Amino acid sequence: MHFSSRTEYGVKAMLDLALHYGEGPVPLRAIAGRQSVSEHYLEQLMGALRKAGLVASARGAQGGYELAREPGSITVGDVVRALEGPIAPLPCVEEDGRAHCDEIARCVARTVWVRLRSSMEEVLDSTTFADLCQKALQQRNTGDSFMYYI
Amino acid sequence: MHFSSRTEYGVKAMLDLALHYGEGPVPLRAIAGRQSVSEHYLEQLMGALRKAGLVASARGAQGGYELAREPGSITVGDVVRALEGPIAPLPCVEEDGRAHCDEIARCVARTVWVRLRSSMEEVLDSTTFADLCQKALQQRNTGDSFMYYI
DNA sequence: GGAATCCCGAGTGATCCGCTGGGAATTCGT
DNA sequence: ACGAATTCCCAGCGGATCACTCGGGATTCC
């Protein structure tokens, strides 16, 4: 049970953008280099993030990506949903109605998955990229060796 | 991001066994029938659960499976780990040391995954099959139409 | 015009999932 | 002793998804 690495890379990229928020568009090449991810692969993820309205893109020379809103209003959950689909440990507890299981009303096992989903959403939706930025800067200031995200 | 249906079926099967705890071995066929799962497929899952020490098996006629311990001492987390491996949203936050990422100490994104893992474990490890049994019986008593698990 | 970008779709090898099949070993009832 | 009921084990398999790569088109700045 893992999120795919799309999500891992996507969150890293978004954090990178958050750390450069307000400085104009950041080209993919720069992000890919800092995060050691294939530029071409990252491109696909950014496409999804753009369609989800989380990043804005500028084409042409001096173009690139930037956050579509301020870091404090974008959560990790937003990114996960954009890249991975609805957050749900099993199909039968996805939020959109499609049941996929006709025993929903009286399925006892399902109560566990519902609680699990809530608890996952609580963590993911309560963490914004502003929070992560702050943590990153803190880490940089306490002279903690070297900062990964420049 | 879903658990595989191994887990879904496995939890249902374990709950079935829990509801028949103390009545001697339950044959696979009975479980498979009640839970509408392929008997042969369920067999594989039970193999994993047996190796994890969660169920005991009796071969031959009148054989079958039963919980290896009392329902109150087996959690949903136990079953998930037996069928799905360590609970971790990303490989880099698996409990056994294997890092897979050399930036662990200063990777800010990782803190989110760690918190997520904890929160998932908290839910899964705090739910025992005795709890689920109780919920199932409650539901049966409140005349809630019909009980799925007989 | 030319370089730097984003944009898009197609292809690919590996891996896993969900399931099926066949058959051996074990145990119980008669 | 026999046969039915069961667990056990291994092997295969079609489809899906993942993590990429490749190639090329469109756009924008200098």
Short mmCIF file of C-alpha atoms (C1' of nucleotides) in Angstrom, two decimals:
data_model
loop_
_atom_site.label_atom_id
_atom_site.label_comp_id
_atom_site.label_asym_id
_atom_site.label_seq_id
_atom_site.Cartn_x
_atom_site.Cartn_y
_atom_site.Cartn_z
CA MET A 1 0.00 0.00 0.00
CA HIS A 2 1.89 2.97 -1.28
CA PHE A 3 1.07 6.18 -2.98
CA SER A 4 2.72 6.15 -6.37
CA SER A 5 5.89 8.10 -6.86
CA ARG A 6 3.85 10.60 -8.88
CA THR A 7 2.65 11.85 -5.55
CA GLU A 8 6.07 11.84 -3.99
CA TYR A 9 7.57 13.84 -6.85
CA GLY A 10 4.52 16.05 -7.13
CA VAL A 11 4.67 17.14 -3.51
CA LYS A 12 8.37 17.81 -3.77
CA ALA A 13 7.85 19.90 -6.88
CA MET A 14 5.05 21.87 -5.27
CA LEU A 15 7.18 22.55 -2.25
CA ASP A 16 9.94 23.73 -4.55
CA LEU A 17 7.49 26.13 -6.20
CA ALA A 18 6.21 27.27 -2.83
CA LEU A 19 9.72 28.15 -1.75
CA HIS A 20 10.03 30.33 -4.85
CA TYR A 21 6.57 31.82 -4.62
CA GLY A 22 6.41 35.40 -5.86
CA GLU A 23 9.65 35.21 -7.83
CA GLY A 24 8.06 34.63 -11.22
CA PRO A 25 7.85 31.39 -13.18
CA VAL A 26 10.28 28.60 -12.39
CA PRO A 27 11.30 26.45 -15.36
CA LEU A 28 10.87 22.72 -15.13
CA ARG A 29 14.54 22.14 -15.65
CA ALA A 30 15.37 23.92 -12.42
CA ILE A 31 12.89 21.89 -10.38
CA ALA A 32 13.90 18.64 -11.98
CA GLY A 33 17.52 19.37 -11.24
CA ARG A 34 16.99 20.29 -7.59
CA GLN A 35 14.70 17.34 -6.92
CA SER A 36 16.64 14.84 -9.05
CA VAL A 37 13.64 13.80 -11.08
CA SER A 38 13.39 13.20 -14.79
CA GLU A 39 12.40 16.48 -16.37
CA HIS A 40 10.21 14.80 -18.93
CA TYR A 41 8.38 12.75 -16.34
CA LEU A 42 7.85 15.74 -14.11
CA GLU A 43 6.30 17.47 -17.09
CA GLN A 44 3.44 14.99 -17.06
CA LEU A 45 2.79 15.57 -13.40
CA MET A 46 2.79 19.32 -13.88
CA GLY A 47 0.20 18.87 -16.58
CA ALA A 48 -2.10 17.21 -14.09
CA LEU A 49 -1.42 19.85 -11.46
CA ARG A 50 -2.19 22.56 -13.96
CA LYS A 51 -5.48 20.95 -14.95
CA ALA A 52 -6.34 20.76 -11.28
CA GLY A 53 -5.76 24.48 -11.00
CA LEU A 54 -2.89 24.20 -8.56
CA VAL A 55 -0.15 25.65 -10.73
CA ALA A 56 -0.10 28.19 -13.54
CA SER A 57 2.23 27.90 -16.48
CA ALA A 58 3.94 30.41 -18.73
CA ARG A 59 5.19 29.22 -22.07
CA GLY A 60 8.15 30.40 -24.06
CA ALA A 61 11.56 31.59 -23.00
CA GLN A 62 11.68 32.75 -19.39
CA GLY A 63 8.55 30.70 -18.89
CA GLY A 64 7.91 28.05 -16.30
CA TYR A 65 5.51 27.17 -13.53
CA GLU A 66 4.36 28.90 -10.39
CA LEU A 67 1.75 28.22 -7.77
CA ALA A 68 -1.70 29.32 -8.88
CA ARG A 69 -2.58 30.54 -5.37
CA GLU A 70 -0.69 31.39 -2.27
CA PRO A 71 1.05 28.50 -0.52
CA GLY A 72 -1.16 28.78 2.54
CA SER A 73 -4.24 27.89 0.52
CA ILE A 74 -2.88 24.72 -1.10
CA THR A 75 -2.78 21.53 0.89
CA VAL A 76 -0.94 18.28 0.38
CA GLY A 77 -4.34 16.67 0.01
CA ASP A 78 -5.02 18.85 -3.03
CA VAL A 79 -1.89 17.53 -4.69
CA VAL A 80 -2.59 13.93 -3.79
CA ARG A 81 -6.08 14.13 -5.24
CA ALA A 82 -4.83 15.77 -8.41
CA LEU A 83 -2.23 13.11 -9.03
CA GLU A 84 -3.73 10.03 -7.50
CA GLY A 85 -7.49 10.46 -7.53
CA PRO A 86 -9.79 10.43 -4.53
CA ILE A 87 -8.28 9.58 -1.18
CA ALA A 88 -9.77 6.27 -0.14
CA PRO A 89 -8.25 3.08 1.21
CA LEU A 90 -10.81 1.03 -0.72
CA PRO A 91 -13.05 1.80 -3.69
CA CYS A 92 -16.15 1.30 -1.56
CA VAL A 93 -15.37 4.36 0.56
CA GLU A 94 -14.70 6.86 -2.19
CA GLU A 95 -16.59 10.06 -1.66
CA ASP A 96 -18.41 10.24 -4.94
CA GLY A 97 -21.41 7.97 -4.63
CA ARG A 98 -20.35 5.09 -6.85
CA ALA A 99 -20.83 2.25 -4.48
CA HIS A 100 -19.29 -0.79 -6.09
CA CYS A 101 -20.62 -2.85 -3.21
CA ASP A 102 -24.28 -3.42 -2.47
CA GLU A 103 -23.84 -4.11 1.20
CA ILE A 104 -22.71 -0.66 2.16
CA ALA A 105 -25.43 0.00 4.69
CA ARG A 106 -24.68 -3.03 6.83
CA CYS A 107 -21.07 -3.89 6.02
CA VAL A 108 -19.29 -3.81 9.33
CA ALA A 109 -15.81 -3.95 7.86
CA ARG A 110 -16.53 -0.78 5.96
CA THR A 111 -16.68 1.26 9.15
CA VAL A 112 -12.95 0.73 9.55
CA TRP A 113 -12.20 2.01 6.08
CA VAL A 114 -14.38 5.05 6.62
CA ARG A 115 -12.54 5.92 9.79
CA LEU A 116 -9.23 5.34 8.08
CA ARG A 117 -10.14 7.61 5.20
CA SER A 118 -11.19 10.39 7.56
CA SER A 119 -8.00 10.15 9.47
CA MET A 120 -5.92 10.26 6.28
CA GLU A 121 -7.84 13.24 4.98
CA GLU A 122 -7.46 15.02 8.26
CA VAL A 123 -3.68 14.86 8.01
CA LEU A 124 -3.40 15.63 4.31
CA ASP A 125 -5.92 18.45 4.23
CA SER A 126 -4.55 20.18 7.27
CA THR A 127 -1.03 20.54 5.91
CA THR A 128 -0.49 23.50 3.61
CA PHE A 129 2.60 24.29 1.61
CA ALA A 130 3.06 27.38 3.71
CA ASP A 131 3.47 25.03 6.68
CA LEU A 132 6.08 23.03 4.82
CA CYS A 133 7.91 26.17 3.70
CA GLN A 134 8.14 27.32 7.26
CA LYS A 135 9.55 23.99 8.31
CA ALA A 136 12.06 24.13 5.50
CA LEU A 137 13.25 27.58 6.47
CA GLN A 138 13.45 26.61 10.13
CA GLN A 139 15.62 23.69 9.19
CA ARG A 140 17.85 25.93 7.12
CA ASN A 141 18.25 28.43 9.94
CA THR A 142 19.14 25.94 12.63
CA GLY A 143 22.19 25.27 10.45
CA ASP A 144 21.00 21.73 9.95
CA SER A 145 23.86 20.75 7.67
CA PHE A 146 22.53 21.66 4.26
CA MET A 147 19.12 22.32 2.84
CA TYR A 148 17.88 19.98 0.21
CA TYR A 149 15.51 22.42 -1.44
CA ILE A 150 17.53 25.49 -2.42
CA MET B 1 -4.21 4.85 -3.72
CA HIS B 2 -6.03 1.79 -2.59
CA PHE B 3 -5.30 -1.19 -0.50
CA SER B 4 -5.57 -4.23 -2.72
CA SER B 5 -8.67 -6.35 -2.50
CA ARG B 6 -6.56 -8.96 -0.72
CA THR B 7 -6.94 -6.77 2.31
CA GLU B 8 -10.62 -6.20 1.78
CA TYR B 9 -11.32 -9.91 1.50
CA GLY B 10 -8.91 -10.78 4.25
CA VAL B 11 -10.57 -8.50 6.78
CA LYS B 12 -13.99 -9.82 5.86
CA ALA B 13 -12.79 -13.38 6.24
CA MET B 14 -11.21 -12.65 9.60
CA LEU B 15 -14.39 -11.02 10.82
CA ASP B 16 -16.30 -14.08 9.68
CA LEU B 17 -13.94 -16.26 11.70
CA ALA B 18 -14.23 -13.95 14.67
CA LEU B 19 -18.01 -14.28 14.63
CA HIS B 20 -17.58 -18.05 14.80
CA TYR B 21 -14.80 -18.00 17.34
CA GLY B 22 -14.91 -20.98 19.70
CA GLU B 23 -17.10 -23.11 17.47
CA GLY B 24 -14.29 -25.17 15.97
CA PRO B 25 -12.74 -24.89 12.53
CA VAL B 26 -14.70 -23.19 9.77
CA PRO B 27 -14.13 -24.57 6.27
CA LEU B 28 -13.08 -22.19 3.53
CA ARG B 29 -16.11 -23.02 1.49
CA ALA B 30 -18.38 -21.59 4.15
CA ILE B 31 -16.47 -18.34 4.38
CA ALA B 32 -16.15 -17.98 0.64
CA GLY B 33 -19.87 -18.53 0.24
CA ARG B 34 -20.89 -16.01 2.88
CA GLN B 35 -18.47 -13.36 1.66
CA SER B 36 -18.95 -14.05 -2.06
CA VAL B 37 -15.28 -14.50 -2.76
CA SER B 38 -13.57 -17.11 -4.89
CA GLU B 39 -12.75 -20.00 -2.62
CA HIS B 40 -9.48 -20.68 -4.38
CA TYR B 41 -8.37 -17.10 -4.13
CA LEU B 42 -9.31 -16.87 -0.49
CA GLU B 43 -7.15 -19.93 0.05
CA GLN B 44 -4.06 -17.93 -0.85
CA LEU B 45 -4.93 -15.19 1.56
CA MET B 46 -5.50 -17.67 4.35
CA GLY B 47 -2.05 -19.09 3.65
CA ALA B 48 -0.56 -15.68 4.31
CA LEU B 49 -2.66 -15.19 7.43
CA ARG B 50 -1.58 -18.57 8.72
CA LYS B 51 2.08 -17.81 8.16
CA ALA B 52 1.58 -14.56 10.04
CA GLY B 53 0.20 -16.54 12.97
CA LEU B 54 -3.24 -15.01 12.84
CA VAL B 55 -5.22 -18.12 11.98
CA ALA B 56 -4.77 -21.83 12.69
CA SER B 57 -5.75 -24.48 10.21
CA ALA B 58 -6.99 -28.05 10.55
CA ARG B 59 -6.68 -30.28 7.52
CA GLY B 60 -8.89 -33.12 6.43
CA ALA B 61 -12.60 -33.63 6.70
CA GLN B 62 -14.27 -31.42 9.32
CA GLY B 63 -11.20 -29.22 9.05
CA GLY B 64 -11.00 -25.55 8.35
CA TYR B 65 -9.67 -22.34 9.82
CA GLU B 66 -10.10 -20.57 13.10
CA LEU B 67 -8.56 -17.55 14.75
CA ALA B 68 -5.24 -18.37 16.35
CA ARG B 69 -5.95 -16.05 19.30
CA GLU B 70 -8.98 -14.41 20.76
CA PRO B 71 -10.63 -11.74 18.61
CA GLY B 72 -9.78 -8.99 21.07
CA SER B 73 -6.07 -9.51 20.53
CA ILE B 74 -6.09 -9.31 16.74
CA THR B 75 -6.26 -5.94 15.07
CA VAL B 76 -7.11 -4.89 11.55
CA GLY B 77 -3.56 -3.61 11.32
CA ASP B 78 -2.26 -7.13 11.89
CA VAL B 79 -4.25 -8.36 8.91
CA VAL B 80 -3.23 -5.48 6.69
CA ARG B 81 0.44 -6.04 7.44
CA ALA B 82 0.15 -9.77 6.83
CA LEU B 83 -1.49 -9.30 3.44
CA GLU B 84 -0.05 -6.06 2.21
CA GLY B 85 3.28 -5.56 3.91
CA PRO B 86 4.31 -2.69 6.13
CA ILE B 87 1.88 0.18 6.48
CA ALA B 88 3.52 3.17 4.82
CA PRO B 89 2.28 5.72 2.34
CA LEU B 90 5.72 5.83 0.71
CA PRO B 91 8.68 3.45 0.75
CA CYS B 92 10.83 6.06 2.48
CA VAL B 93 8.73 5.90 5.64
CA GLU B 94 8.63 2.16 6.11
CA GLU B 95 9.49 1.17 9.62
CA ASP B 96 12.32 -1.22 8.90
CA GLY B 97 15.39 0.86 8.34
CA ARG B 98 15.82 0.47 4.59
CA ALA B 99 15.95 4.08 3.59
CA HIS B 100 15.74 4.17 -0.17
CA CYS B 101 16.32 7.91 -0.01
CA ASP B 102 19.49 9.55 1.21
CA GLU B 103 17.89 12.82 2.18
CA ILE B 104 15.82 11.44 5.01
CA ALA B 105 17.22 13.64 7.72
CA ARG B 106 16.40 16.90 6.01
CA CYS B 107 13.59 16.03 3.64
CA VAL B 108 10.75 18.29 4.63
CA ALA B 109 8.13 16.52 2.56
CA ARG B 110 8.85 13.35 4.48
CA THR B 111 7.43 14.79 7.67
CA VAL B 112 3.99 14.70 6.07
CA TRP B 113 4.32 11.04 5.21
CA VAL B 114 5.48 10.20 8.68
CA ARG B 115 2.49 11.90 10.21
CA LEU B 116 0.21 10.18 7.74
CA ARG B 117 1.64 6.79 8.55
CA SER B 118 1.18 7.33 12.27
CA SER B 119 -2.36 8.37 11.84
CA MET B 120 -3.13 5.33 9.68
CA GLU B 121 -1.50 3.00 12.15
CA GLU B 122 -3.39 4.56 14.99
CA VAL B 123 -6.70 3.70 13.38
CA LEU B 124 -5.77 0.25 12.15
CA ASP B 125 -4.01 -0.90 15.30
CA SER B 126 -6.71 0.31 17.63
CA THR B 127 -9.48 -1.69 16.00
CA THR B 128 -9.73 -5.31 17.10
CA PHE B 129 -11.97 -7.97 15.67
CA ALA B 130 -13.77 -8.10 18.98
CA ASP B 131 -14.77 -4.49 18.33
CA LEU B 132 -16.05 -5.39 14.90
CA CYS B 133 -17.93 -8.41 16.23
CA GLN B 134 -19.67 -6.24 18.75
CA LYS B 135 -20.67 -3.80 16.06
CA ALA B 136 -21.97 -6.63 13.92
CA LEU B 137 -24.09 -8.03 16.74
CA GLN B 138 -25.40 -4.59 17.60
CA GLN B 139 -26.46 -4.13 14.04
CA ARG B 140 -28.20 -7.47 14.04
CA ASN B 141 -30.09 -6.68 17.22
CA THR B 142 -31.35 -3.31 16.15
CA GLY B 143 -33.21 -5.25 13.48
CA ASP B 144 -31.26 -3.46 10.83
CA SER B 145 -32.83 -5.28 7.90
CA PHE B 146 -30.60 -8.30 7.52
CA MET B 147 -27.15 -9.18 8.66
CA TYR B 148 -24.57 -9.73 5.98
CA TYR B 149 -22.29 -11.92 8.05
CA ILE B 150 -24.32 -14.82 9.33
"C1'" DG C 1 15.30 34.24 -36.29
"C1'" DG C 2 16.58 31.42 -32.68
"C1'" DA C 3 16.65 29.75 -28.19
"C1'" DA C 4 14.02 28.50 -24.35
"C1'" DT C 5 10.07 26.82 -22.74
"C1'" DC C 6 5.57 24.44 -22.21
"C1'" DC C 7 2.42 20.99 -24.37
"C1'" DC C 8 0.79 16.53 -26.09
"C1'" DG C 9 0.45 11.79 -27.40
"C1'" DA C 10 2.45 7.52 -28.24
"C1'" DG C 11 5.33 3.58 -26.84
"C1'" DT C 12 7.69 0.37 -23.55
"C1'" DG C 13 9.52 -2.79 -20.15
"C1'" DA C 14 8.64 -4.21 -15.65
"C1'" DT C 15 5.78 -5.31 -12.05
"C1'" DC C 16 1.79 -6.47 -9.65
"C1'" DC C 17 -3.18 -7.95 -9.19
"C1'" DG C 18 -6.82 -10.93 -9.17
"C1'" DC C 19 -7.81 -15.16 -10.33
"C1'" DT C 20 -7.75 -20.07 -12.20
"C1'" DG C 21 -6.02 -24.97 -12.48
"C1'" DG C 22 -4.05 -29.14 -11.13
"C1'" DG C 23 -2.80 -31.97 -8.02
"C1'" DA C 24 -0.52 -33.70 -3.51
"C1'" DA C 25 -1.10 -34.45 1.48
"C1'" DT C 26 -3.95 -34.99 5.47
"C1'" DT C 27 -7.84 -36.21 8.27
"C1'" DC C 28 -12.47 -37.92 9.46
"C1'" DG C 29 -16.44 -41.10 9.12
"C1'" DT C 30 -18.05 -45.54 7.99
"C1'" DA D 1 -9.46 -49.85 4.26
"C1'" DC D 2 -11.84 -46.70 1.57
"C1'" DG D 3 -13.60 -42.36 0.11
"C1'" DA D 4 -15.05 -37.78 0.94
"C1'" DA D 5 -13.71 -33.47 2.68
"C1'" DT D 6 -10.45 -30.42 3.34
"C1'" DT D 7 -5.99 -27.78 3.50
"C1'" DC D 8 -1.67 -27.02 1.05
"C1'" DC D 9 1.39 -25.76 -2.73
"C1'" DC D 10 3.04 -24.25 -7.14
"C1'" DA D 11 2.45 -22.58 -11.56
"C1'" DG D 12 0.50 -19.73 -15.05
"C1'" DC D 13 -2.01 -15.85 -17.15
"C1'" DG D 14 -4.45 -11.73 -18.93
"C1'" DG D 15 -5.00 -7.13 -17.77
"C1'" DA D 16 -3.72 -2.98 -15.56
"C1'" DT D 17 -0.73 0.30 -13.89
"C1'" DC D 18 3.80 2.53 -13.19
"C1'" DA D 19 7.68 5.03 -14.23
"C1'" DC D 20 9.58 6.41 -17.62
"C1'" DT D 21 11.32 7.72 -22.61
"C1'" DC D 22 10.88 9.69 -27.30
"C1'" DG D 23 9.57 12.78 -30.75
"C1'" DG D 24 7.65 16.61 -32.20
"C1'" DG D 25 4.54 20.75 -32.09
"C1'" DA D 26 3.21 25.37 -30.20
"C1'" DT D 27 4.42 29.58 -27.91
"C1'" DT D 28 7.04 33.39 -26.21
"C1'" DC D 29 11.08 36.24 -25.16
"C1'" DC D 30 15.44 38.43 -26.76
#
